[in-house]
């Protein structure tokens, strides 16, 4: 494990150079990895593991997702099973179901978590708030996590490009004494760029905060506020969308992702520099109290309970689709569809 300096703070990271794929294969050579769920993370992680030479099977109930697994080359009765059968056959159970599905399926998985097996997650939700979820694992198994910092689609795409998506890792329960090497081997096997250490609690809290904050909730709120102000002051939908979203996502984000925000500030017009420097403070001061309130709501379990209550309603899917339809059909994202259609081919 290497010690890396992140902005003056030392953290432990593990790279593929110090923990090569060959070592990961050797550690897991006698393991059967059962990937439960083939939705968001399941395809990317299972296909990367399979391509990297590990013994992988998939557990998925029949339906569209099951059919997708078949199309991806998983063979019913050989490498594709129902959830209970896969959990029974696996020595490492990778629980990659949605948080809502974990609560539903847990009673069917738990009986197959026999002594010495490993239970793997890519999100700390179910374990960290197990007083609310009821997901309490047996004491005689390993409970571990590797959480890629991106979607399963990104994990797969970057793997096929020869790159890696960074992941966090954590060990909640080490019964066998092999939990650490099992965890890192799996992290390397799924195609992580590097792995950094966390805990189930920190991952769950930071993940929910990020989703509701800068990754999704806050950024949509910011986009919409600016778009509305421009439209209310006579700017066209095309102009409002381009100045709010398109320039950021297509031009600026790739630059500061690669070189940093300071580089982008230094390489824009003097007018943009002055305005950005002057206004970042007021935006910070206005937004930080909201993020603090959000963090408290996540930390104390209110957000987890809201998710559990919402996801357990029988009409959850219908309500969700209604909300997403409203978002999809809003003027801003209808303008986005037109703008995307006008981009040069391949962009």
Tab-separated table of C-alpha atoms in Angstrom, residues 191-321:
chain	number	residue	atom	x	y	z
A	191	UNK	CA	-10.921	-2.916	-13.355
A	192	UNK	CA	-10.273	-0.263	-10.716
A	193	UNK	CA	-7.665	2.350	-11.626
A	194	UNK	CA	-6.559	2.645	-8.022
A	195	UNK	CA	-8.260	1.862	-4.707
A	196	UNK	CA	-8.513	4.164	-1.695
A	197	UNK	CA	-9.522	3.149	1.800
A	198	UNK	CA	-12.794	4.141	3.446
A	199	UNK	CA	-15.418	2.627	5.752
A	200	UNK	CA	-18.969	1.492	5.043
A	201	UNK	CA	-20.247	4.497	6.983
A	202	UNK	CA	-18.075	7.091	5.238
A	203	UNK	CA	-18.856	5.669	1.797
A	204	UNK	CA	-22.596	5.610	2.428
A	205	UNK	CA	-22.701	9.137	3.840
A	206	UNK	CA	-20.433	10.688	1.195
A	207	UNK	CA	-22.253	8.864	-1.612
A	208	UNK	CA	-25.720	10.028	-0.581
A	209	UNK	CA	-24.418	13.545	0.000
A	210	UNK	CA	-22.792	13.609	-3.447
A	211	UNK	CA	-25.862	12.273	-5.240
A	212	UNK	CA	-28.106	14.844	-3.629
A	213	UNK	CA	-25.438	17.542	-3.924
A	214	UNK	CA	-22.935	18.372	-6.638
A	215	UNK	CA	-23.358	15.193	-8.687
A	216	UNK	CA	-27.087	15.384	-9.346
A	217	UNK	CA	-29.457	17.312	-7.077
A	218	UNK	CA	-27.542	20.561	-6.642
A	219	UNK	CA	-26.289	20.732	-10.208
A	220	UNK	CA	-29.816	20.353	-11.622
A	221	UNK	CA	-31.022	23.037	-9.212
A	222	UNK	CA	-28.198	25.370	-10.269
A	223	UNK	CA	-28.739	24.718	-13.978
A	224	UNK	CA	-32.472	25.329	-13.697
A	225	UNK	CA	-32.098	28.527	-11.660
A	226	UNK	CA	-29.720	30.088	-14.182
A	227	UNK	CA	-31.746	28.870	-17.177
A	228	UNK	CA	-34.932	30.347	-15.699
A	229	UNK	CA	-33.338	33.728	-14.986
A	230	UNK	CA	-32.009	33.959	-18.550
A	231	UNK	CA	-35.363	32.950	-20.037
A	232	UNK	CA	-37.273	35.356	-17.778
A	233	UNK	CA	-35.067	38.146	-19.114
A	234	UNK	CA	-35.733	37.462	-22.771
A	235	UNK	CA	-32.975	35.047	-23.764
A	236	UNK	CA	-33.963	32.239	-26.135
A	237	UNK	CA	-34.059	28.593	-25.034
A	238	UNK	CA	-31.031	27.837	-27.222
A	239	UNK	CA	-28.979	30.683	-25.786
A	240	UNK	CA	-30.037	29.954	-22.212
A	241	UNK	CA	-29.198	26.252	-22.536
A	242	UNK	CA	-25.861	26.813	-24.267
A	243	UNK	CA	-24.709	29.377	-21.698
A	244	UNK	CA	-25.925	27.257	-18.782
A	245	UNK	CA	-25.206	23.627	-19.679
A	246	UNK	CA	-23.682	23.024	-23.086
A	247	UNK	CA	-20.563	25.153	-22.696
A	248	UNK	CA	-19.909	23.665	-19.258
A	249	UNK	CA	-20.306	19.997	-20.216
A	250	UNK	CA	-18.803	20.086	-23.696
A	251	UNK	CA	-15.998	22.618	-23.303
A	252	UNK	CA	-15.064	23.520	-19.751
A	253	UNK	CA	-15.543	20.339	-17.699
A	254	UNK	CA	-13.075	18.273	-19.760
A	255	UNK	CA	-10.504	21.044	-19.280
A	256	UNK	CA	-10.721	21.462	-15.519
A	257	UNK	CA	-11.115	17.696	-15.068
A	258	UNK	CA	-7.753	17.296	-16.793
A	259	UNK	CA	-5.837	20.363	-15.601
A	260	UNK	CA	-7.680	21.838	-12.623
A	261	UNK	CA	-9.898	24.828	-11.970
A	262	UNK	CA	-6.937	27.164	-11.487
A	263	UNK	CA	-5.676	26.308	-14.983
A	264	UNK	CA	-9.099	26.993	-16.465
A	265	UNK	CA	-9.310	30.362	-14.663
A	266	UNK	CA	-5.846	31.247	-15.948
A	267	UNK	CA	-6.752	30.363	-19.527
A	268	UNK	CA	-10.040	32.204	-19.948
A	269	UNK	CA	-10.710	35.853	-20.729
A	270	UNK	CA	-9.837	38.494	-18.159
A	271	UNK	CA	-13.538	39.353	-17.938
A	272	UNK	CA	-14.422	35.745	-17.128
A	273	UNK	CA	-11.539	35.507	-14.637
A	274	UNK	CA	-12.644	38.563	-12.692
A	275	UNK	CA	-16.285	37.555	-12.624
A	276	UNK	CA	-15.567	33.969	-11.568
A	277	UNK	CA	-13.223	35.038	-8.773
A	278	UNK	CA	-15.646	37.674	-7.507
A	279	UNK	CA	-18.748	35.460	-7.562
A	280	UNK	CA	-17.405	32.127	-6.342
A	281	UNK	CA	-17.488	33.483	-2.768
A	282	UNK	CA	-21.155	34.507	-2.743
A	283	UNK	CA	-22.133	31.191	-4.349
A	284	UNK	CA	-20.090	29.272	-1.764
A	285	UNK	CA	-21.632	31.225	1.118
A	286	UNK	CA	-25.166	30.682	-0.205
A	287	UNK	CA	-24.741	26.987	-0.941
A	288	UNK	CA	-22.669	25.721	2.011
A	289	UNK	CA	-25.529	25.963	4.552
A	290	UNK	CA	-27.686	23.835	2.236
A	291	UNK	CA	-24.911	21.231	1.933
A	292	UNK	CA	-24.462	21.252	5.721
A	293	UNK	CA	-28.193	20.668	6.187
A	294	UNK	CA	-28.052	17.889	3.589
A	295	UNK	CA	-25.078	16.234	5.304
A	296	UNK	CA	-26.849	16.176	8.674
A	297	UNK	CA	-29.932	14.657	7.042
A	298	UNK	CA	-27.779	11.918	5.491
A	299	UNK	CA	-25.676	11.303	8.598
A	300	UNK	CA	-28.628	10.882	10.946
A	301	UNK	CA	-30.368	8.426	8.634
A	302	UNK	CA	-33.265	10.638	7.547
A	303	UNK	CA	-32.329	10.346	3.880
A	304	UNK	CA	-31.926	6.583	4.141
A	305	UNK	CA	-35.337	6.255	5.781
A	306	UNK	CA	-36.930	8.490	3.148
A	307	UNK	CA	-35.497	6.241	0.444
A	308	UNK	CA	-36.663	3.078	2.199
A	309	UNK	CA	-40.170	4.446	2.734
A	310	UNK	CA	-40.443	5.680	-0.845
A	311	UNK	CA	-39.018	2.573	-2.497
A	312	UNK	CA	-41.275	0.260	-0.505
A	313	UNK	CA	-44.497	1.851	-1.791
A	314	UNK	CA	-46.331	-0.343	-4.313
A	315	UNK	CA	-46.752	2.570	-6.747
A	316	UNK	CA	-43.133	3.739	-6.430
A	317	UNK	CA	-42.269	3.053	-10.075
A	318	UNK	CA	-45.305	4.938	-11.350
A	319	UNK	CA	-44.540	7.968	-9.158
A	320	UNK	CA	-40.891	7.900	-10.197
A	321	UNK	CA	-41.752	7.798	-13.887
